[in-house]
XYZ file of C-alpha atoms in Angstrom:
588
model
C 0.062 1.642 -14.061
C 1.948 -1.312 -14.949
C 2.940 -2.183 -18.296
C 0.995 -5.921 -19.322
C 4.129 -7.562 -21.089
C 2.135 -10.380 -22.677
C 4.539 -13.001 -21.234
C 2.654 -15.611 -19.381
C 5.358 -15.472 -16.656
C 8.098 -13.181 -15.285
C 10.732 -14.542 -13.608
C 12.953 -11.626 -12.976
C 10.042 -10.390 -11.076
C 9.704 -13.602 -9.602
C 13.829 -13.379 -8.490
C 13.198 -10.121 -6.613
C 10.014 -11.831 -4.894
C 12.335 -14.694 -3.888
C 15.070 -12.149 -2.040
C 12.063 -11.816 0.396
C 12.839 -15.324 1.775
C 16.148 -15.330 3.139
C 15.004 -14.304 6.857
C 13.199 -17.139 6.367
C 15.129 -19.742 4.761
C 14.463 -22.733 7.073
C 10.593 -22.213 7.070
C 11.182 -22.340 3.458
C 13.445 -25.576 3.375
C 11.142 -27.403 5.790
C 8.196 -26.724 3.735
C 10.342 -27.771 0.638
C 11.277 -31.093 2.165
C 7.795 -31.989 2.964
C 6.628 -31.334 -0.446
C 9.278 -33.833 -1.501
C 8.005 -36.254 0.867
C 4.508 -35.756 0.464
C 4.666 -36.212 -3.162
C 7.056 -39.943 -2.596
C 4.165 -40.773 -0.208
C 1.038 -40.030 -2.689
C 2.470 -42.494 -4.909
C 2.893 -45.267 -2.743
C -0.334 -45.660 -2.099
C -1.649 -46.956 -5.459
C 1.254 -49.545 -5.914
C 0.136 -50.471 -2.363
C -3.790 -51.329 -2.995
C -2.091 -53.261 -6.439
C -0.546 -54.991 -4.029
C -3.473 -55.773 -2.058
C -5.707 -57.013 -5.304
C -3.066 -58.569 -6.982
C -1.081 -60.364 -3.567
C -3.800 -61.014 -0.996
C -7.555 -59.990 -1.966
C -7.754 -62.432 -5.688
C -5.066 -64.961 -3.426
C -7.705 -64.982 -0.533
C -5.053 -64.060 1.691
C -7.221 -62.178 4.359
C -4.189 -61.968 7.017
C -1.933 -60.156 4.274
C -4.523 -58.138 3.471
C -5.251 -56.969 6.958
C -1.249 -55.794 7.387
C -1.171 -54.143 4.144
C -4.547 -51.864 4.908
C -2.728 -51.202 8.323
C 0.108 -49.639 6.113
C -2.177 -47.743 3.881
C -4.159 -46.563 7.563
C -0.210 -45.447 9.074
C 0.474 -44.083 5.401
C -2.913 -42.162 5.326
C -2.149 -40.585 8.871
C 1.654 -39.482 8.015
C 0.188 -38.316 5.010
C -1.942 -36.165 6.558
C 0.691 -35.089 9.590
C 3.074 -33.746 6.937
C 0.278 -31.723 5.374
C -0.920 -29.840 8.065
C 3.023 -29.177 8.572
C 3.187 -28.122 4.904
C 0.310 -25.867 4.753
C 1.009 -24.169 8.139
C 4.709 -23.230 7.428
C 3.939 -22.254 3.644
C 1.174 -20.238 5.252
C 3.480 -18.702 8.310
C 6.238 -18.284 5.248
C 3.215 -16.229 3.275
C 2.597 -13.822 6.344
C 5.972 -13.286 7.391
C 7.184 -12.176 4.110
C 4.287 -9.721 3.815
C 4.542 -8.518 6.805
C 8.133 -7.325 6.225
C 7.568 -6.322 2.563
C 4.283 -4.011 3.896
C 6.494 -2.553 6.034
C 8.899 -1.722 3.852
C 6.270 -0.316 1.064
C 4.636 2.071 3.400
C 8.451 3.983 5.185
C 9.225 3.957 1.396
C 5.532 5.560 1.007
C 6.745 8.025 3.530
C 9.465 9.563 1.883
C 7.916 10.722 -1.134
C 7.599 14.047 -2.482
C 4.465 15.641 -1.456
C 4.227 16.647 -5.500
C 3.463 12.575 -6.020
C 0.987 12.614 -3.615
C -0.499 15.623 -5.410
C -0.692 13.712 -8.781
C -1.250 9.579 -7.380
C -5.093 8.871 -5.454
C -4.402 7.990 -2.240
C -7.062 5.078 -2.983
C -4.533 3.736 -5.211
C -1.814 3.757 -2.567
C -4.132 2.109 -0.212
C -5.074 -0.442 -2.684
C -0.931 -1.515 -3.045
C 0.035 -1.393 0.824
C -3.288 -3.587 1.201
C -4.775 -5.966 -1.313
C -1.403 -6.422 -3.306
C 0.570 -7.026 -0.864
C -2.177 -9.703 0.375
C -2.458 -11.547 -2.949
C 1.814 -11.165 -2.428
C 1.383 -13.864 0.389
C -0.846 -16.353 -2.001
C 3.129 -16.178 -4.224
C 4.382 -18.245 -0.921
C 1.529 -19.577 0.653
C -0.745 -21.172 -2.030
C 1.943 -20.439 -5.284
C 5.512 -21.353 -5.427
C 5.858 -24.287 -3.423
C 2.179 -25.671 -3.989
C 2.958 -25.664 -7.778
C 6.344 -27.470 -6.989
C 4.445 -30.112 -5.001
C 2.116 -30.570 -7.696
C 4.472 -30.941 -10.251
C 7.115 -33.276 -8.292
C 4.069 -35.823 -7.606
C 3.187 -35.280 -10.749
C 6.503 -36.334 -12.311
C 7.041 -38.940 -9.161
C 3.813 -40.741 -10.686
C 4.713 -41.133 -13.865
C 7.899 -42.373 -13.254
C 6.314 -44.711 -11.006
C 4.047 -45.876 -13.686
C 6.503 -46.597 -16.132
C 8.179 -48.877 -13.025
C 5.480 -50.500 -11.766
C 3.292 -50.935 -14.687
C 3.397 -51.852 -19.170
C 4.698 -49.222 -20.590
C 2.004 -49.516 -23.198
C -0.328 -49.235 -21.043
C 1.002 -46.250 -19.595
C 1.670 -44.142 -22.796
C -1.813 -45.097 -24.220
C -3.259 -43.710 -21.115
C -1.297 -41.140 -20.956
C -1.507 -39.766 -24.569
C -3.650 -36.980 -24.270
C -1.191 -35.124 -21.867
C 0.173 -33.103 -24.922
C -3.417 -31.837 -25.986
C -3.358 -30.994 -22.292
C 0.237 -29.266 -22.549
C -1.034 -27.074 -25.275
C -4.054 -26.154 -23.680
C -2.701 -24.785 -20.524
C 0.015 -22.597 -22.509
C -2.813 -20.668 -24.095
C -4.485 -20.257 -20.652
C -1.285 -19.128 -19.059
C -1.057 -16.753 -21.988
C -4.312 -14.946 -21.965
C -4.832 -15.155 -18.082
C -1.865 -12.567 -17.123
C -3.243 -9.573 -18.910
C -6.896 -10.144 -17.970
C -5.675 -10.480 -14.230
C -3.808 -7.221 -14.938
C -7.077 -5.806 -15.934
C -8.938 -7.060 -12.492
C -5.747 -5.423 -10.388
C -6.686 -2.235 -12.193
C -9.874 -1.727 -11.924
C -9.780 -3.167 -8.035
C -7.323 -0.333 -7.692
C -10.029 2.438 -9.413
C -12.850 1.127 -7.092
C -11.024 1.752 -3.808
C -9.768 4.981 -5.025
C -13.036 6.530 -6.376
C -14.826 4.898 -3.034
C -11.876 6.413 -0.905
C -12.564 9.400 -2.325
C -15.974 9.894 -2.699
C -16.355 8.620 1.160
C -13.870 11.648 2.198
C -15.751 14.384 -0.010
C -19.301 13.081 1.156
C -20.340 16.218 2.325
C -19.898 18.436 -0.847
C -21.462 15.177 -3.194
C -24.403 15.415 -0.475
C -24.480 19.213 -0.214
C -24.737 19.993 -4.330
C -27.506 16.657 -4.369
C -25.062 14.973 -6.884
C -25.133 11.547 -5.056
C -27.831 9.997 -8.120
C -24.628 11.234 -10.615
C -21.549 9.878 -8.291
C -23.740 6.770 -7.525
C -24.225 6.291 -11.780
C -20.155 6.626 -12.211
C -19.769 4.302 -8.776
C -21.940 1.817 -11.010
C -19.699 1.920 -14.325
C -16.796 1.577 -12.547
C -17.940 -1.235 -10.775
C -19.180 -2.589 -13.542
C -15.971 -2.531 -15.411
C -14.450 -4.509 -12.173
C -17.021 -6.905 -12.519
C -16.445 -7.488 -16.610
C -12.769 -8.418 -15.513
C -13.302 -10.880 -13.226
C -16.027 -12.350 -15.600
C -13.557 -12.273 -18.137
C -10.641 -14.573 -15.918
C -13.726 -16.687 -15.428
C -14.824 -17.207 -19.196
C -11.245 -18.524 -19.384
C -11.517 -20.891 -16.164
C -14.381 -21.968 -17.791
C -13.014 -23.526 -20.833
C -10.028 -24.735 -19.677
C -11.210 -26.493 -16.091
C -14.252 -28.794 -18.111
C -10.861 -29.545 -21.093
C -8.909 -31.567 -18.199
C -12.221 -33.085 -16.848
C -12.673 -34.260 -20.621
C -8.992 -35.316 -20.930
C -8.716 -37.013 -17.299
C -12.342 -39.258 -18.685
C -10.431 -39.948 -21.487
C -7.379 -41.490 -19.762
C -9.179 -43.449 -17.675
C -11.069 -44.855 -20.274
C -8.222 -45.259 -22.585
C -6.643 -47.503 -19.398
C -10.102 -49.246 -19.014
C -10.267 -50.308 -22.812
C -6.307 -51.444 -23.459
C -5.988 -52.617 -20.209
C -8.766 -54.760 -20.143
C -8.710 -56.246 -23.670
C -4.749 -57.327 -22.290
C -6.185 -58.844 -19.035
C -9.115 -60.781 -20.656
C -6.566 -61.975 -23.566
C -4.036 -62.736 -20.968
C -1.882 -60.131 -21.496
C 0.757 -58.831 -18.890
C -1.815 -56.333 -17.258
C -3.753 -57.956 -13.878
C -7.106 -56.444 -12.462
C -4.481 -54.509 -9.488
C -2.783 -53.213 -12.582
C -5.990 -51.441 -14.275
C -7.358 -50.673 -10.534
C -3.955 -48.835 -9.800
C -3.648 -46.977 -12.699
C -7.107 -45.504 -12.593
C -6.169 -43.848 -9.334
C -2.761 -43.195 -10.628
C -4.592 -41.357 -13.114
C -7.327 -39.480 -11.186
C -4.131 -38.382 -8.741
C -2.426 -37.418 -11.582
C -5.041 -35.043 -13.020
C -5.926 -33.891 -9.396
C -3.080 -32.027 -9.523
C -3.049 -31.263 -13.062
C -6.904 -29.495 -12.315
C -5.799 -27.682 -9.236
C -2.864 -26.397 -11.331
C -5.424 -23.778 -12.824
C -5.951 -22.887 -9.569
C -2.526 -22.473 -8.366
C -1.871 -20.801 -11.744
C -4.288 -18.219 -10.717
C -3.105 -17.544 -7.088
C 0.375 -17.571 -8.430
C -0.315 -15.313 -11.577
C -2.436 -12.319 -9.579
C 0.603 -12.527 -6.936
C 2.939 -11.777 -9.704
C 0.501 -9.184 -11.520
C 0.253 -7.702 -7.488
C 4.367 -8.014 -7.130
C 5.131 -5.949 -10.484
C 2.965 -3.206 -8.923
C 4.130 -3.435 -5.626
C 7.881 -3.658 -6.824
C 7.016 -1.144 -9.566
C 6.471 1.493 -6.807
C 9.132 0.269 -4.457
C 12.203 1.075 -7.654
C 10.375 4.345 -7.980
C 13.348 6.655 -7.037
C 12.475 9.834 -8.997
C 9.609 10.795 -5.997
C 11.703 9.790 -3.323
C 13.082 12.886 -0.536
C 16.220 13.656 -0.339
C 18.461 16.208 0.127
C 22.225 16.456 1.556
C 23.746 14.607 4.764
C 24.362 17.545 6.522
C 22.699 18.479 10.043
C 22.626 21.963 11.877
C 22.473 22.178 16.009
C 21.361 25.064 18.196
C 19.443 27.004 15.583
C 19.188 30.473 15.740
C 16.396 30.527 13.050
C 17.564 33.218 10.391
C 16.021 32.197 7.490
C 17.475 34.057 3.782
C 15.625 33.458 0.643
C 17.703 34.916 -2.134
C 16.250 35.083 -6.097
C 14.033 32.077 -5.259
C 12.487 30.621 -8.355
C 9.872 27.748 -8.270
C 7.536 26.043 -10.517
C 5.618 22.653 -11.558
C 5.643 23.553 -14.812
C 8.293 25.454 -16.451
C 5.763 27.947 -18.352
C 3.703 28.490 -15.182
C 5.805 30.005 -12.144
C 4.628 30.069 -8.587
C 7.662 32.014 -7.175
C 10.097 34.790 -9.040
C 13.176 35.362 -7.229
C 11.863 35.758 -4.089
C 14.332 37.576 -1.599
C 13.649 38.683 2.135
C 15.126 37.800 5.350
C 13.649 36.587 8.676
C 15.918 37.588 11.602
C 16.321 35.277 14.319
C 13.900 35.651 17.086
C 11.675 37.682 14.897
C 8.187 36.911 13.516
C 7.848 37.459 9.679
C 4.232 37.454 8.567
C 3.393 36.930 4.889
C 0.608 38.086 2.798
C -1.371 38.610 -0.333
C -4.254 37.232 -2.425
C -5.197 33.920 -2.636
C -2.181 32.154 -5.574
C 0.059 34.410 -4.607
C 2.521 31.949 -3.392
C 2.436 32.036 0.282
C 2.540 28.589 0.940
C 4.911 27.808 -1.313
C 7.113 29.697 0.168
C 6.908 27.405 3.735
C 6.900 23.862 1.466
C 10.177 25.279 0.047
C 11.448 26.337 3.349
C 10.732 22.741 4.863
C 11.943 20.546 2.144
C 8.087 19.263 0.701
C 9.451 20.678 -2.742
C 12.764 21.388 -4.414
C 13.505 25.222 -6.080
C 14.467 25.731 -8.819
C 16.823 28.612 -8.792
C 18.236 31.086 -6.330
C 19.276 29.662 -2.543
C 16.839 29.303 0.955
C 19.047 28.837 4.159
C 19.005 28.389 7.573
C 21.757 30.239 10.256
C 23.704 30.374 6.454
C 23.357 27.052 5.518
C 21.889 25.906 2.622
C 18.950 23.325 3.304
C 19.555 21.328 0.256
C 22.711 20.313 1.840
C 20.894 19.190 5.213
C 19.327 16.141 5.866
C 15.696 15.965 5.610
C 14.704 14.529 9.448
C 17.536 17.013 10.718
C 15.740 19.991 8.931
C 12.654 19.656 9.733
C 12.727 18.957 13.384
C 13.554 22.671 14.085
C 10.199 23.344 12.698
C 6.902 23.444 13.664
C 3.852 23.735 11.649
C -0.326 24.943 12.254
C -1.871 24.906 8.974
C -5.438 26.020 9.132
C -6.888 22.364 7.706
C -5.933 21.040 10.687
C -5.437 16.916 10.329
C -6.107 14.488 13.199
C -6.007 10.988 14.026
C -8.541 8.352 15.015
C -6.968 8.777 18.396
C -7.017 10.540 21.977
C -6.593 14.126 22.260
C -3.130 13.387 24.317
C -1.710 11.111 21.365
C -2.859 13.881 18.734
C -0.691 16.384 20.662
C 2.198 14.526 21.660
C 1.545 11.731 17.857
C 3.053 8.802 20.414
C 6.272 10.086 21.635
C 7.442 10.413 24.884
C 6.083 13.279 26.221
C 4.864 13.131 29.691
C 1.180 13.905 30.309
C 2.391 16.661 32.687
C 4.229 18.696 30.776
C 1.535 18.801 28.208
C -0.797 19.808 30.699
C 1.401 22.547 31.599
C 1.537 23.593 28.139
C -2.265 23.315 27.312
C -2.527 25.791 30.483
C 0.065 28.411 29.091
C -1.489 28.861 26.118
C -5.139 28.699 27.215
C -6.268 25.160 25.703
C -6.420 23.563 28.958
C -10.060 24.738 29.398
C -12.166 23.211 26.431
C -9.630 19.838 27.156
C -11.365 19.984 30.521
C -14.158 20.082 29.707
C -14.429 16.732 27.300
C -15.467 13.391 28.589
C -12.272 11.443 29.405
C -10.258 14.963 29.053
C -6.864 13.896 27.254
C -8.394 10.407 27.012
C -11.397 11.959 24.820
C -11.465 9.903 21.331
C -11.402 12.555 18.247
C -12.479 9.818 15.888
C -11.596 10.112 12.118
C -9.803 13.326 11.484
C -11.251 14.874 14.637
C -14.625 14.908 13.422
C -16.096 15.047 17.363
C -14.092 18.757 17.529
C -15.426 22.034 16.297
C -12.977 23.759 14.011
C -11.604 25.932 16.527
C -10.951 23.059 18.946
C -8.982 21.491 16.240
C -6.917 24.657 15.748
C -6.313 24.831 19.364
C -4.973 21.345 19.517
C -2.559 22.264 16.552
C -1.111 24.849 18.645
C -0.561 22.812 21.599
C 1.220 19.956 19.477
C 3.600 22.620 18.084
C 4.250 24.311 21.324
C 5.197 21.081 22.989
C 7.525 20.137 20.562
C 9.523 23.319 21.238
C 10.602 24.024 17.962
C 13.588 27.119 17.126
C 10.816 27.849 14.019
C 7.636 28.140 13.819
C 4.975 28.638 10.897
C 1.521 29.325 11.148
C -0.465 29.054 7.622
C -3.891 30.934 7.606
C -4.303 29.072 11.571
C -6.513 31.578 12.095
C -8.740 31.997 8.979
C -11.518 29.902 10.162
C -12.464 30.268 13.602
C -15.298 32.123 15.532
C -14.001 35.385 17.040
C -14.041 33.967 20.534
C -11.616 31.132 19.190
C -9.532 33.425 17.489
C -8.816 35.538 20.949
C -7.811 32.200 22.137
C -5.917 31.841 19.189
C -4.131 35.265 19.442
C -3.463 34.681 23.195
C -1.592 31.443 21.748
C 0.334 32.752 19.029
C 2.158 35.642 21.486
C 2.963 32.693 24.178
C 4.301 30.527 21.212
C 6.004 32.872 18.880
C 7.808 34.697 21.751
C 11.778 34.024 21.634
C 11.465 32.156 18.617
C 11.879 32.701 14.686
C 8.039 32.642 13.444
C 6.452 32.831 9.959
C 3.127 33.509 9.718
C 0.829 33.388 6.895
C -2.570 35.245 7.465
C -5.392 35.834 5.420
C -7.014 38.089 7.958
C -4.386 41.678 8.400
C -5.650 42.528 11.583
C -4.066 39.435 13.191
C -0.179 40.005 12.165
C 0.298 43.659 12.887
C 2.456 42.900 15.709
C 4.689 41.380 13.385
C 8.433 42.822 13.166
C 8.378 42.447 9.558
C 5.780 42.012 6.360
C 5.822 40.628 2.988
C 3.381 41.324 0.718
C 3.298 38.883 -2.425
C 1.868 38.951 -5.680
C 1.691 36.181 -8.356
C 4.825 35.179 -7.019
C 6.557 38.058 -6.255
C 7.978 40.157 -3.664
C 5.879 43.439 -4.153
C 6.461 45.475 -0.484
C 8.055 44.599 2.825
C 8.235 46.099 6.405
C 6.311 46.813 9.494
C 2.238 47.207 9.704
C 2.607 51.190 9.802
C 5.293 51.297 7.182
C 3.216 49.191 4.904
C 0.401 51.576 5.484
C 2.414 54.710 5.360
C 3.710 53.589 1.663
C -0.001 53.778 0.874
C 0.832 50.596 -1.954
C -0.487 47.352 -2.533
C -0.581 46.395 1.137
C -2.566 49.497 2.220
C -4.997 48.355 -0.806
C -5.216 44.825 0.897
C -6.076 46.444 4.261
C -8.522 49.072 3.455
C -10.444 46.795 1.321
C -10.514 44.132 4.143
C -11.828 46.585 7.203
C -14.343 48.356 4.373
C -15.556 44.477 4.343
C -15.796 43.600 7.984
C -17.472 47.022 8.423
C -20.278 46.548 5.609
C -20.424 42.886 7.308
C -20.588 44.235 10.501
């Protein structure tokens, strides 16, 4: 979360917003210059219809008068030309910039540790590649130059009044603009924190909704939806007491320049008549043009709350977009290296790993996976079999001891180059709101053929076949259309396309029906043949063809070696598998 400074305004925040602009520097300066000119052609206006009282409508002069309301009609309609020019380039200005900065947020996303995924809600991550990076736009579109417009016509005018009409008149009228000056300090002041506030809890609704609409089957399954629905409520009721709080501020300062603007006018109306009926220098044009000097003048002044707001949530949105775009300490990385034609051997050596330093997962871990070979690790649930892969792949960082590949050490490779010699089935398999053929292939260039071919190989054509629109078939939102064992069957076929020099398999077979499974077995032999395999199984029956087996406990390395070795030792492996095929008996 964001730290709420206090200061009504940040501009070094504001300077790192601004770098966003330089693709775009001549939508920028054409939107600029039309701000300039739209606020020299506001003011014309008034000193025009002074013109027209004071010259031609109290002189009878209907001929002038007609040419001077043809140059307020022409004035009106360039007016209006340069402000559909202004709005749409401020607003194409807005888009583009987001566009490029959402990009940027979500590859920088991308290449975080999986360990700040672990700790940060993904609602809250969807909340700041969203409905930030929106209100971002408002900084460009509705903010920055807006304000400048507003406050270049409003410092055009008054310069213009001090020209055109007694200054008198013009300072009386204009005397209340300090009351005004102090009153929109203290609303700058308190608005940035309680805008803060509505960011937050904005950011705690979509995450507990996100959430919650992920996990709806366990809330319905253990009937808690009354309780989820009553903590839904608070927090939405703590969203709603922000934005009622930015509003109770709105609503004192909006009716004070409402109050002050009446009070100009009237000030004008009261001096400026007693000098016209006393024959003073001040003429009926003269009071006419300053009242709508004034009501422009505090036009801009009232929608400066406005702008103040847009502008203010863009910045609150911009120090938590930029906040998590300077985050560094999350961010992958390892050497610069890159290994070619992989053999596979993989060497753990004294491998030590942990989150916390008083809590290890792994401690030193040795064992070696020969090239070619398939490796198959077990042990009870904790035990540190999957850490062992997230090391192996880069998705964490060890601690002590070394983990290479072919002899070289994978801290020194680079990240993309390390990981595309693997392939991975995990057994909560993840797909997209997509066809079966771009879940398999995830958009590359893969021809339809060859995946065909490889769907037939490892026995997966069959159920493909058999779906409406075959590879075309839509899996919806994370394959919800699929059974569980269809999903694991597509997880095979998108590894075995990619034809990786390593594969791992974590628990990919832990649960499926036994007729999947056979399928499942039948894949595993096609895929693992040739090539260095790891495979982490929950059920022993399904690795005993494996050349080698580690058995790990709370971390450690307590036996290795082949199924009948394991069971000749009569140890803590022949424990594991007597005590599973007791079970599937007494099940059986």
């Amino acid at each position: 979360m964001s730290e709420v400074t206090g200061k009504a305004f940040d501009f070094s925040l504001l300077k790192k917003m601004i770098r966003y602009i330089k693709p775009y520097q001549k939508v920028f300066w054409g939107a600029f210059l039309l701000t300039i000119l739209l606020s020299g052609l506001s003011t014309i206006r008034p000193i025009l219809i002074k013109s027209a009282i004071d010259d031609y409508i109290l002189k009878y002069d209907s001929q002038g008068l007609l040419m001077i309301s043809g140059v307020l009609f022409a004035l009106l309609f360039v007016e209006a030309a340069f402000q559909f020019l202004f709005i749409y380039l401020a607003n194409y200005l807005g888009q583009s910039i987001i566009k490029d900065l959402r990009d940027k947020l979500f590859k920088h996303i991308m290449r975080f540790k999986l360990s700040f995924f672990d700790k940060t809600p993904i609602g809250t991550l969807i909340t700041r590649n969203i409905s930030d990076i929106e209100t971002i736009s408002q900084i460009f579109s509705d903010g920055l130059l807006v304000i400048f417009g507003d406050l270049l016509k409003i410092t055009v005018m008054v310069v213009a009044m001090f020209i055109v009409f007694d200054w008198k008149l013009v300072l009386i009228s204009l005397s209340v603009i300090p009351i005004l000056f102090y009153a929109t300090r203290w609303f700058q002041k308190n608005i940035k924190v309680v805008f803060q506030d509505v960011r937050n809890q904005v950011s705690n609704l979509n995450a507990f909704v996100q959430e919650h609409l992920i996990g709806m089957k366990i809330v319905q399954l253990f009937n808690k939806e009354d309780a989820e629905m009553h903590k839904f409520m608070e927090i939405n009721d703590k969203h709603r007491k922000a934005n009622i709080r930015s509003i109770w501020y709105f609503s004192i300062f909006l009716p004070i320049i409402e109050i002050l603007s009446a009070v100009s006018i009237g000030l004008a109306v009261w001096y400026g008549g007693i000098q016209a009926a006393t024959g003073g220098d001040v003429t009926l044009g003269d009071i006419t043009a300053i009242i709508i000097f004034i009501n422009m003048l505090y036009r801009p002044l009232r929608q400066l709350a406005d702008r103040f707001n847009t502008l203010q949530m863009g910045m609150v949105a911009s120090d938590r977009v930029m906040s998590l775009l300077e985050k560094g300490d999350d961010i992958e990385g390892f050497g610069t290296d890159e290994i070619h034609n992989v053999n596979g051997k993989i060497t753990f050596k004294d491998v030590s790993f942990y989150y916390n330093p008083d809590e290890p997962i792994l401690k030193n871990v040795s064992f070696t996976a020969e090239a070619g070979k398939t490796i198959a690790i077990v042990g009870a649930t904790g035990a540190g079999k999957s850490t062992i892969i997230s090391l192996l792949m880069g998705f964490y960082r060890y601690q002590n001891g070394s983990v290479a590949i072919d002899g070289k050490e994978i801290t020194e490779l680079d990240l993309d180059n390390l990981r595309s010699h693997f392939a991975l089935v995990l057994q909560d398999v993840f797909l997209f709101s997509d066809s079966i053929l771009n879940n398999i292939t995830l958009k590359s260039d893969i021809d339809l053929e060859l995946v065909k071919e490889a769907a037939k190989k490892i026995g997966v054509d069959e159920f493909i076949d058999k779906l409406p629109g075959k590879y075309d078939y839509d899996v919806k939102e994370r394959g919800g259309m699929l059974s569980a064992g269809q999903r694991q069957l597509m997880s095979f076929l998108r590894a075995y396309i990619t034809n990786p020099e390593i594969l791992v398999l974590d628990e990919a077979t832990s649960s499926v029906d036994t007729h999947t499974e056979e399928l499942i077995q039948n894949a595993i032999d096609v895929i693992t043949e040739g090539r260095t395999s790891i495979i982490i199984a929950h059920r022993l029956a399904t690795i005993q063809k494996a050349d080698k087996i580690l058995v790990l406990d709370k971390g450690e390395v307590m036996e290795e070696g082949t199924h009948h070795e394991l069971l000749a030792k009569k140890g803590y492996y022949a424990k594991l598998y007597d005590m599973q095929f007791n079970n599937e008996e007494s099940a059986a």
